[in-house]
Coordinates of C-alpha atoms and ligand atoms in Angstrom, one line a residue:
M749 CA 86.7 133.2 99.0
T750 CA 86.7 130.7 102.0
E751 CA 89.0 132.2 104.5
L752 CA 91.6 129.7 105.6
L753 CA 93.9 130.5 108.5
P754 CA 97.5 131.0 107.5
D755 CA 99.5 127.8 107.6
V756 CA 97.2 124.9 106.9
F757 CA 98.1 121.3 106.0
L758 CA 96.7 119.2 103.2
G759 CA 96.3 115.4 103.6
L760 CA 95.1 113.1 100.9
D761 CA 93.8 109.5 101.0
L762 CA 93.8 107.4 97.9
S763 CA 91.5 104.7 99.1
T764 CA 89.8 101.9 97.2
Q765 CA 86.7 103.8 96.1
Q766 CA 87.7 107.4 96.4
L767 CA 90.4 110.0 96.6
K768 CA 89.8 112.1 99.6
A769 CA 91.3 115.4 100.9
T770 CA 91.3 116.9 104.4
I771 CA 92.8 120.3 105.4
T772 CA 93.7 120.9 109.0
D773 CA 94.9 124.1 110.8
Q774 CA 97.8 124.5 113.1
E775 CA 95.7 123.3 116.1
A776 CA 95.2 120.1 114.1
R777 CA 91.5 120.9 113.6
V778 CA 89.7 119.9 110.4
V779 CA 88.8 123.0 108.3
L780 CA 87.8 121.4 105.0
E781 CA 87.0 118.0 103.4
S782 CA 86.4 116.9 99.8
S783 CA 86.5 113.8 97.7
V784 CA 86.3 112.2 94.2
S785 CA 84.4 109.0 93.8
F786 CA 86.1 106.8 91.2
D787 CA 83.0 104.9 89.9
E788 CA 80.7 108.0 89.8
E789 CA 83.1 110.8 88.8
L790 CA 85.4 108.8 86.5
P791 CA 83.0 106.4 84.8
E792 CA 85.2 106.1 81.7
F793 CA 87.4 103.6 83.6
N794 CA 84.4 101.2 84.2
T795 CA 85.4 100.4 87.8
R796 CA 83.1 98.9 90.4
G797 CA 84.0 99.9 93.9
G798 CA 87.1 101.5 92.4
V799 CA 88.5 98.3 91.0
L800 CA 88.5 96.0 87.9
V801 CA 88.0 92.3 88.7
G802 CA 89.9 90.0 86.3
E803 CA 90.4 86.2 86.1
N804 CA 91.8 83.9 88.8
G805 CA 91.6 86.4 91.6
R806 CA 93.3 89.3 89.8
V807 CA 92.0 92.6 91.0
T808 CA 93.5 95.9 89.7
A809 CA 92.9 99.6 89.4
P810 CA 93.7 101.8 86.4
V811 CA 96.7 104.0 87.3
Q812 CA 95.5 106.7 84.9
M813 CA 92.2 106.8 86.9
W814 CA 94.2 107.7 90.0
V815 CA 96.2 110.3 88.0
K816 CA 93.0 111.9 86.7
A817 CA 91.4 111.9 90.2
V818 CA 94.3 114.1 91.5
D819 CA 93.6 116.9 89.0
L820 CA 89.8 116.5 89.6
L821 CA 90.1 116.8 93.3
L822 CA 92.5 119.8 93.2
Q823 CA 90.2 121.5 90.7
K824 CA 87.3 120.9 93.1
L825 CA 89.2 122.4 96.0
K826 CA 90.1 125.4 93.8
D827 CA 86.5 125.8 92.6
T828 CA 85.2 125.9 96.2
Q829 CA 87.3 129.2 96.3
V830 CA 89.8 127.9 98.8
D831 CA 93.1 129.8 98.6
L832 CA 95.5 126.9 98.4
G833 CA 98.3 129.4 98.9
H834 CA 97.9 128.9 102.6
V835 CA 98.8 125.3 102.5
R836 CA 102.3 124.9 103.9
A837 CA 102.8 121.1 103.5
I838 CA 101.1 118.1 101.9
S839 CA 101.2 114.5 102.8
G840 CA 99.0 111.5 102.0
A841 CA 97.8 108.0 102.8
A842 CA 96.8 105.3 100.3
Q843 CA 95.4 101.8 100.3
Q844 CA 98.3 99.5 101.3
H845 CA 100.1 96.8 99.2
G846 CA 99.1 98.0 95.7
T847 CA 102.1 98.6 93.3
V848 CA 102.6 101.0 90.4
Y849 CA 105.1 100.2 87.6
W850 CA 106.8 103.3 86.2
S851 CA 108.1 102.8 82.7
K852 CA 111.6 103.5 81.5
Q853 CA 110.1 106.5 79.6
S854 CA 109.0 108.0 82.8
L855 CA 112.5 108.8 83.9
G856 CA 112.8 112.5 84.4
F857 CA 109.0 113.0 84.0
G858 CA 109.0 116.0 86.2
E859 CA 111.3 117.9 83.8
R860 CA 108.7 117.7 81.1
L861 CA 105.5 118.6 83.1
V862 CA 103.8 121.8 82.1
P863 CA 100.8 123.4 83.9
E864 CA 98.8 124.0 80.8
K865 CA 97.9 120.3 80.2
P866 CA 96.3 117.8 82.7
L867 CA 98.6 115.2 84.3
H868 CA 97.1 112.2 82.5
E869 CA 97.8 113.6 79.1
Q870 CA 101.4 114.2 80.0
L871 CA 101.9 110.8 81.7
S872 CA 100.4 108.7 79.0
N873 CA 103.5 106.6 78.5
A874 CA 104.8 106.8 82.1
F875 CA 103.6 103.4 83.3
A876 CA 104.8 99.9 82.2
L877 CA 101.5 98.4 83.5
E878 CA 98.2 100.3 83.0
A879 CA 96.3 98.3 85.7
S880 CA 98.0 98.2 89.1
P881 CA 97.4 95.1 91.2
I882 CA 95.8 96.2 94.5
W883 CA 95.2 94.8 98.0
Q884 CA 92.0 92.9 96.9
D885 CA 94.1 90.7 94.6
T886 CA 94.3 87.0 95.5
S887 CA 96.1 85.7 92.5
T888 CA 99.5 85.1 94.0
T889 CA 99.0 81.9 96.1
Q890 CA 101.8 80.2 94.2
Q891 CA 104.3 83.0 94.8
C892 CA 103.3 83.1 98.5
R893 CA 104.0 79.4 99.0
A894 CA 107.3 79.7 97.2
L895 CA 108.4 82.6 99.4
E896 CA 107.5 80.7 102.5
K897 CA 109.4 77.7 101.3
Q898 CA 112.5 79.7 100.5
T899 CA 112.4 81.4 104.0
A900 CA 112.0 78.1 105.8
G901 CA 108.3 78.5 106.7
A902 CA 105.6 81.1 107.3
Q903 CA 106.6 81.8 110.9
N904 CA 110.2 82.5 109.9
L905 CA 109.0 84.9 107.3
A906 CA 106.7 86.6 109.8
D907 CA 109.6 86.8 112.3
I908 CA 111.6 88.9 109.8
S909 CA 108.9 90.8 107.8
G910 CA 106.1 91.0 110.4
S911 CA 103.7 88.8 108.3
K912 CA 103.4 85.4 106.8
A913 CA 103.1 85.5 103.0
Y914 CA 99.8 87.2 102.0
E915 CA 98.5 87.2 98.5
R916 CA 97.9 91.0 98.5
F917 CA 101.4 91.8 99.9
S918 CA 103.5 93.7 97.3
G919 CA 106.6 91.3 97.2
N920 CA 104.3 88.5 96.0
Q921 CA 102.6 90.8 93.5
I922 CA 105.9 91.9 92.1
A923 CA 107.1 88.2 91.9
K924 CA 104.0 87.4 89.8
I925 CA 104.5 90.2 87.4
Y926 CA 108.2 89.2 86.9
Q927 CA 107.3 85.6 86.4
D928 CA 104.3 86.3 84.1
D929 CA 105.8 88.9 81.8
R930 CA 109.5 89.6 81.8
T931 CA 109.0 92.5 79.3
I932 CA 106.9 94.4 81.8
Y933 CA 109.5 94.0 84.5
Q934 CA 112.3 94.9 82.2
N935 CA 110.5 98.0 81.0
T936 CA 109.9 99.0 84.7
Q937 CA 112.2 101.8 85.8
R938 CA 110.7 102.1 89.3
I939 CA 108.2 100.3 91.4
S940 CA 106.1 102.5 93.8
L941 CA 103.6 101.6 96.4
V942 CA 100.3 103.5 95.8
S943 CA 101.3 106.0 98.5
S944 CA 104.8 106.7 97.1
F945 CA 103.3 106.9 93.6
L946 CA 101.0 109.7 94.7
A947 CA 103.8 111.5 96.5
S948 CA 105.9 111.1 93.3
L949 CA 103.3 113.0 91.3
F950 CA 103.5 116.0 93.7
L951 CA 107.3 115.9 93.8
G952 CA 107.8 115.4 90.1
T953 CA 110.3 112.7 90.8
Y954 CA 110.2 109.1 92.3
A955 CA 109.4 109.4 96.0
P956 CA 110.9 106.8 98.5
I957 CA 108.7 104.2 100.2
D958 CA 108.2 104.7 103.9
V959 CA 108.8 102.2 106.6
S960 CA 105.3 101.6 107.9
D961 CA 103.6 101.2 104.4
G962 CA 106.7 99.3 103.3
S963 CA 106.1 96.8 106.1
G964 CA 103.1 95.5 104.0
M965 CA 105.3 94.0 101.3
N966 CA 106.9 90.9 102.8
L967 CA 110.2 92.5 101.8
L968 CA 111.2 94.7 104.7
N969 CA 113.0 93.8 107.9
I970 CA 110.6 95.3 110.5
W971 CA 113.3 95.3 113.3
R972 CA 116.0 97.0 111.2
R973 CA 113.5 99.1 109.3
E974 CA 115.2 98.5 105.9
W975 CA 115.0 96.1 103.0
E976 CA 115.9 92.5 103.7
P977 CA 118.2 91.5 100.9
S978 CA 117.3 87.8 101.1
L979 CA 113.6 88.5 100.7
L980 CA 114.2 90.9 97.8
G981 CA 116.2 88.1 96.1
C982 CA 113.4 85.6 96.5
C983 CA 111.0 87.9 94.6
A984 CA 112.7 89.3 91.5
P985 CA 116.2 90.2 90.3
N986 CA 117.6 93.8 90.8
L987 CA 114.6 94.6 93.0
E988 CA 116.3 97.0 95.3
S989 CA 117.2 99.3 92.4
K990 CA 113.6 99.3 91.2
L991 CA 112.2 100.0 94.7
G992 CA 114.8 102.6 95.6
K993 CA 117.5 101.8 98.1
E994 CA 116.3 104.3 100.7
V995 CA 113.3 103.6 102.9
V996 CA 112.3 106.6 104.9
E997 CA 110.6 107.2 108.3
D998 CA 107.1 108.7 108.2
G999 CA 106.9 112.5 108.4
T1000 CA 110.1 113.0 106.4
P1001 CA 110.1 116.2 104.3
L1002 CA 111.0 115.2 100.7
G1003 CA 111.3 118.6 99.0
P1004 CA 109.2 121.3 97.4
V1005 CA 106.0 120.6 95.3
H1006 CA 106.5 120.5 91.5
S1007 CA 105.7 123.8 89.8
Y1008 CA 102.8 122.1 87.9
F1009 CA 100.8 122.2 91.1
A1010 CA 101.9 125.7 92.2
R1011 CA 101.1 127.2 88.8
R1012 CA 97.9 125.3 88.0
Y1013 CA 96.3 125.4 91.5
G1014 CA 97.9 128.3 93.3
F1015 CA 99.9 126.3 95.8
R1016 CA 103.1 128.1 97.2
E1017 CA 106.3 127.3 95.3
D1018 CA 107.8 126.3 98.6
L1019 CA 105.0 124.0 99.7
I1020 CA 106.7 121.0 101.3
V1021 CA 105.9 117.4 100.2
V1022 CA 106.1 115.1 103.2
N1023 CA 106.4 111.4 102.4
F1024 CA 103.1 109.5 102.0
T1025 CA 102.2 106.4 104.0
G1026 CA 99.6 103.6 104.1
D1027 CA 96.0 104.2 105.1
N1028 CA 96.3 102.0 108.1
P1029 CA 99.4 103.7 109.6
A1030 CA 97.8 107.1 108.9
T1031 CA 94.6 106.1 110.6
L1032 CA 96.5 104.9 113.7
L1033 CA 98.3 108.3 113.7
S1034 CA 95.0 110.2 113.4
M1035 CA 93.7 108.6 116.6
N1036 CA 96.9 109.2 118.7
I1037 CA 95.7 106.3 120.9
S1038 CA 97.1 105.3 124.3
E1039 CA 97.6 101.9 125.7
G1040 CA 94.5 99.6 125.6
G1041 CA 93.0 101.4 122.7
A1042 CA 92.1 99.6 119.5
V1043 CA 91.0 101.3 116.3
V1044 CA 88.4 99.4 114.4
S1045 CA 88.2 100.6 110.8
L1046 CA 85.0 99.6 109.0
G1047 CA 85.8 100.7 105.4
T1048 CA 86.0 98.7 102.2
S1049 CA 88.2 96.4 104.2
D1050 CA 87.7 95.9 108.0
T1051 CA 90.8 96.4 110.0
V1052 CA 91.9 96.5 113.6
L1053 CA 94.9 98.6 114.5
M1054 CA 96.8 98.8 117.7
H1055 CA 100.1 100.1 119.1
L1056 CA 102.4 97.3 120.2
N1057 CA 105.6 97.8 122.2
H1058 CA 106.9 94.2 122.2
P1059 CA 105.1 92.4 119.4
N1060 CA 105.4 88.6 118.7
P1061 CA 104.8 88.1 115.0
S1062 CA 102.1 85.5 114.4
L1063 CA 100.3 83.9 111.5
F1064 CA 96.9 85.7 112.1
A1065 CA 98.0 89.3 112.2
S1066 CA 100.6 91.6 110.6
I1067 CA 103.2 93.6 112.5
L1068 CA 104.2 96.9 110.8
C1069 CA 106.7 99.5 111.8
H1070 CA 105.0 102.2 113.8
P1071 CA 104.5 105.4 111.8
S1072 CA 105.6 107.9 114.5
Q1073 CA 107.7 105.9 117.0
S1074 CA 110.8 104.6 115.4
G1075 CA 111.5 101.9 118.0
S1076 CA 107.9 100.7 118.1
H1077 CA 105.4 98.7 116.1
M1078 CA 101.7 98.5 115.2
G1079 CA 99.5 95.4 114.9
L1080 CA 97.1 95.1 111.9
I1081 CA 94.3 92.5 111.6
C1082 CA 92.7 92.8 108.2
Y1083 CA 89.5 91.3 106.7
S1084 CA 89.4 91.9 103.0
N1085 CA 85.6 91.5 103.0
G1086 CA 84.5 94.5 105.0
S1087 CA 81.8 96.9 103.9
L1088 CA 81.1 95.1 100.6
T1089 CA 80.0 92.0 102.5
R1090 CA 77.7 94.1 104.7
Q1091 CA 76.4 95.7 101.6
F1092 CA 75.7 92.3 100.1
V1093 CA 73.7 91.3 103.2
R1094 CA 71.9 94.7 103.2
D1095 CA 70.9 94.3 99.5
K1096 CA 69.7 90.7 99.8
Y1097 CA 67.9 90.9 103.2
A1098 CA 67.1 94.6 103.8
N1099 CA 66.0 96.1 100.4
G1100 CA 69.3 97.9 100.0
S1101 CA 68.5 100.2 102.9
W1102 CA 70.7 100.7 106.0
E1103 CA 67.6 101.8 107.9
E1104 CA 66.0 98.4 107.2
F1105 CA 69.2 96.6 107.9
N1106 CA 69.4 98.3 111.3
A1107 CA 65.7 97.7 112.1
S1108 CA 66.3 94.0 111.4
V1109 CA 69.4 93.9 113.6
R1110 CA 67.4 95.4 116.5
Q1111 CA 64.6 92.9 116.0
T1112 CA 67.0 90.0 116.3
P1113 CA 68.2 88.8 119.7
P1114 CA 72.0 89.1 120.5
G1115 CA 73.7 85.8 119.7
C1116 CA 71.0 85.0 117.0
N1117 CA 69.7 82.2 119.3
G1118 CA 72.9 80.2 118.6
R1119 CA 73.1 80.8 114.9
M1120 CA 76.4 81.9 113.2
G1121 CA 77.2 83.1 109.7
F1122 CA 80.5 83.5 107.8
Y1123 CA 80.0 85.7 104.8
G1124 CA 81.7 86.2 101.5
S1125 CA 80.3 88.7 99.0
S1126 CA 77.6 86.4 97.6
S1127 CA 75.3 83.6 98.9
E1128 CA 77.5 80.9 97.3
D1129 CA 80.6 81.8 99.3
S1130 CA 78.7 82.3 102.6
I1131 CA 78.3 79.6 105.4
R1132 CA 75.4 79.6 107.8
I1133 CA 75.3 77.4 110.9
E1134 CA 72.1 76.6 112.7
G1135 CA 72.2 74.3 115.7
D1136 CA 75.0 71.9 114.7
S1137 CA 74.3 71.9 111.0
V1138 CA 75.5 73.9 108.0
V1139 CA 72.4 75.3 106.2
S1140 CA 72.0 77.1 102.9
E1141 CA 69.7 79.6 104.6
F1142 CA 68.6 80.3 108.2
S1143 CA 65.1 79.1 109.1
D1144 CA 64.3 82.8 109.4
P1145 CA 66.5 84.9 107.0
I1146 CA 66.2 87.9 109.3
Y1147 CA 69.1 86.6 111.3
N1148 CA 71.6 87.4 108.5
T1149 CA 71.9 91.1 109.3
R1150 CA 72.9 90.5 112.9
A1151 CA 75.0 87.4 112.1
V1152 CA 77.2 89.3 109.6
L1153 CA 78.1 91.8 112.3
E1154 CA 78.5 89.3 115.2
S1155 CA 80.9 87.0 113.3
R1156 CA 83.1 89.8 112.3
F1157 CA 83.3 91.4 115.7
L1158 CA 83.7 88.1 117.6
S1159 CA 86.6 87.3 115.3
M1160 CA 88.2 90.7 115.9
H1161 CA 87.8 90.3 119.7
L1162 CA 89.3 86.8 119.7
R1163 CA 92.3 87.9 117.7
C1164 CA 93.0 91.0 119.8
M1165 CA 93.0 88.7 122.9
Q1166 CA 95.4 86.3 121.1
L1167 CA 97.7 89.2 120.4
G1168 CA 97.8 89.9 124.1
L1169 CA 95.8 93.2 123.8
R1170 CA 93.7 94.0 126.8
T1171 CA 91.3 96.3 125.0
K1172 CA 89.9 99.1 127.2
R1173 CA 88.3 101.2 124.5
V1174 CA 87.5 100.9 120.8
F1175 CA 87.7 103.8 118.4
A1176 CA 85.5 103.2 115.4
V1177 CA 86.3 104.8 112.0
G1178 CA 85.5 104.3 108.3
G1179 CA 82.2 104.5 106.4
A1180 CA 80.2 102.1 108.6
A1181 CA 81.2 103.9 111.8
S1182 CA 78.4 106.3 111.0
N1183 CA 76.0 103.5 111.8
D1184 CA 75.0 103.5 115.5
T1185 CA 73.3 100.1 115.4
I1186 CA 76.5 98.5 114.1
L1187 CA 78.5 100.3 116.8
Q1188 CA 76.2 98.9 119.6
V1189 CA 77.0 95.4 118.5
L1190 CA 80.7 96.3 118.4
A1191 CA 80.5 97.6 122.0
D1192 CA 78.6 94.6 123.2
V1193 CA 81.0 92.0 121.7
F1194 CA 84.2 93.8 123.0
G1195 CA 82.5 94.7 126.3
V1196 CA 84.1 98.2 126.2
P1197 CA 82.9 101.7 125.3
V1198 CA 83.1 102.6 121.6
Y1199 CA 84.2 106.1 120.6
K1200 CA 84.0 107.9 117.3
F1201 CA 85.2 111.1 115.7
S1202 CA 83.3 114.0 114.1
S1203 CA 85.6 114.0 111.0
G1204 CA 84.8 111.3 108.5
N1205 CA 88.2 110.7 107.0
S1206 CA 90.7 109.3 109.5
A1207 CA 93.4 108.4 107.0
S1208 CA 93.5 111.8 105.3
Q1209 CA 93.4 113.4 108.7
G1210 CA 96.4 111.3 109.8
A1211 CA 98.1 112.5 106.6
C1212 CA 97.5 116.1 107.6
Y1213 CA 99.3 115.5 110.8
L1214 CA 102.2 114.0 108.9
A1215 CA 102.3 117.1 106.7
Q1216 CA 102.4 119.3 109.8
L1217 CA 105.1 117.1 111.3
G1218 CA 107.2 117.2 108.1
F1219 CA 106.7 121.0 107.9
L1220 CA 108.1 121.5 111.4
R1221 CA 110.9 119.0 110.8
A1222 CA 112.0 120.9 107.8
S1223 CA 113.2 123.7 110.1
D1224 CA 113.8 121.6 113.3
P1225 CA 114.6 117.9 112.5
S1226 CA 114.3 117.0 116.2
T1227 CA 110.5 117.6 116.2
T1228 CA 108.5 114.6 117.2
F1229 CA 104.9 113.6 116.7
N1230 CA 104.1 114.4 120.3
D1231 CA 105.2 118.0 119.7
L1232 CA 102.0 118.5 117.6
R1233 CA 99.9 118.3 120.8
I1234 CA 97.0 116.8 119.0
K1235 CA 93.8 117.1 121.1
D1236 CA 91.7 114.0 121.6
T1237 CA 88.5 114.8 119.7
S1238 CA 86.8 111.4 120.2
Q1239 CA 83.3 111.2 121.5
L1240 CA 81.7 108.4 123.5
S1241 CA 79.3 106.7 121.2
K1242 CA 78.1 103.4 122.7
Q1243 CA 78.5 101.7 126.1
P1244 CA 78.4 97.9 126.3
N1245 CA 75.5 96.1 127.8
A1246 CA 77.1 93.8 130.4
P1247 CA 74.8 90.8 130.3
V1248 CA 74.9 90.8 126.5
H1249 CA 78.7 90.9 126.6
E1250 CA 78.8 87.9 129.0
M1251 CA 76.6 86.0 126.6
Y1252 CA 79.1 86.8 123.8
C1253 CA 82.0 85.7 126.0
S1254 CA 80.4 82.4 126.7
S1255 CA 80.0 81.8 122.9
L1256 CA 83.6 82.6 122.1
E1257 CA 84.9 79.0 122.3
K1258 CA 82.2 77.7 120.0
F1259 CA 82.8 80.6 117.6
S1260 CA 86.5 80.0 117.7
E1261 CA 86.1 76.3 116.7
A1262 CA 83.6 77.2 113.9
S1263 CA 85.9 80.0 112.6
K1264 CA 88.8 77.5 112.4
K1265 CA 86.7 75.4 110.2
W1266 CA 84.9 78.0 108.1
G1267 CA 87.2 81.0 108.7
G1268 CA 88.9 80.5 105.3
I1269 CA 86.3 82.6 103.6
E1270 CA 86.2 85.0 106.5
L1271 CA 89.8 86.0 107.2
S1272 CA 92.6 87.1 105.1
Ligands
ADP2083 P1 87.4 103.2 102.0 O1 87.9 101.9 102.5 O2 87.3 103.2 100.5 O3 88.1 104.4 102.5 P2 85.1 104.1 103.5 O4 85.8 104.1 104.9 O5 84.8 105.5 102.9 O6 85.9 103.2 102.5 O7 83.8 103.3 103.6 C1 82.9 103.1 102.6 C2 81.9 102.1 102.9 O8 81.1 102.6 104.0 C3 80.8 101.8 101.8 O9 81.2 100.7 101.1 C4 79.5 101.6 102.6 O10 79.1 100.2 102.6 C5 79.9 101.9 104.1 N1 78.8 102.7 104.7 C6 78.5 104.0 104.4 N2 77.4 104.3 105.2 C7 77.1 103.3 105.9 C8 76.0 103.0 106.9 N3 75.1 104.0 107.3 N4 76.0 101.8 107.5 C9 76.9 100.9 107.2 N5 77.9 101.0 106.2 C10 78.0 102.2 105.6
XUL2084 C1 95.5 96.2 105.0 C2 94.7 96.2 103.7 C3 93.6 97.2 103.5 C4 94.1 98.2 102.5 C5 93.0 99.0 101.9 O1 96.4 95.1 105.0 O2 94.9 95.4 102.8 O3 93.2 97.8 104.7 O4 95.1 99.1 103.2 O5 92.5 100.0 102.7

């Protein structure tokens, strides 16, 4: 049996493509990681990249796939002979914005759960909607424009909720479901975010939404850190009762784990469930960054995260409630087309191999001799600029690999500057942070050192810290995140090359003009 130190903390991350688990000890060191890949290990749901793509921009994920993944992951942890009895608290992170619609029949679901049968068999009628809309969904443009109209414009909406109306944001998703099919809305007892849905499974009852994940809904007042009644009213009737009146701060202990998990997997009966949050707030927490630090997460989506003390809401970034400092906020810049776009370029121009992709980046001069590319996920929705003309392909296609990196990082750098962030160092996380060639381009564009972490899963690691915080708060409610004394485990990965950075700085204005024109496909 793998010997775990007494008192360890379990953090989950329900991301787009996988369900991941991390276990940390009392010193906040990672002792174990595991994961379930949706496409490969749950092929019966026919997802690609963890999602189902429908018509008119609809993108969903099967709720039962997530439910099955929970049992699969816990069984994997148990099979590796880990004594889960040492885990004192569990928390989690999840892809932001997605919504889960619990059916009327789900009311009191925890009272009926028995450990002999898997969760999915017992929750077969627990959801009013089988396929949950997720953050990649772009089908709610009409609802977004209506919300901005009702709130006297996008900037006004951003001033209250931290963001203009985004298609993926939950309020607009809920409004669409209400408008498209009243029976689904009527048969909905409770609406969870993906994070609070996952917490609900462990609690055996509906878990509250937390403030930082809740800031990605266009429904919360990010200054008062509670629902904004006028915004709820714009989306659908009786929405507060379906979302749950209470919105909780991150790190709040919610109660003991349901006996299903204790009896089936050997968790303690008094294991504390600490409320779950969004993957971006959890990632920011896992870095514990100081002023001037920016987290660049290169996962399925690309995001830039930062701590902001006095944020000014704008139309090109989102402001969320900070997950560990109740008076503070975090900035989020999100590009929906992250790793999948780089994969498209890798597959088309580098034989599907990251090694060939990297070799071709290194063979290409920084700045691509004045070329620029804005990429979607196929050739049809990509724009290439050579000289002053838009071309269907570069005169030498080798430029595509470097161009896909440069346009993304130049855009990030530009937006950080617009947000008033004087970036001193960048912390790279997510799947593509394992690629040193990519990180060199990142360092050169930002002109600052890039650091990375030995643990692969920043969001689930952040969730472990929340679990530990909630565990300590259960006995001393005055405990703060700083009391965890998390050590900085980042390691310097790449230093910027000064002349290359200067070349990028001199190209920023031209890039900014081009991205205003072509950025529609580039930015969310
Ligand atoms: P998620 O957003 O689902 O949590 P991850 O952070 O795990 O995603 O990142 C997954 C992505 O990482 C994959 O889609 C893959 O393209 C990318 N990736 C993995 N290895 C590399 C690599 N060596 N170079 C570039 N990208 C990589
Ligand atoms: C952030 C966003 C994505 C998701 C998926 O606004 O949509 O980063 O959280 O990871």
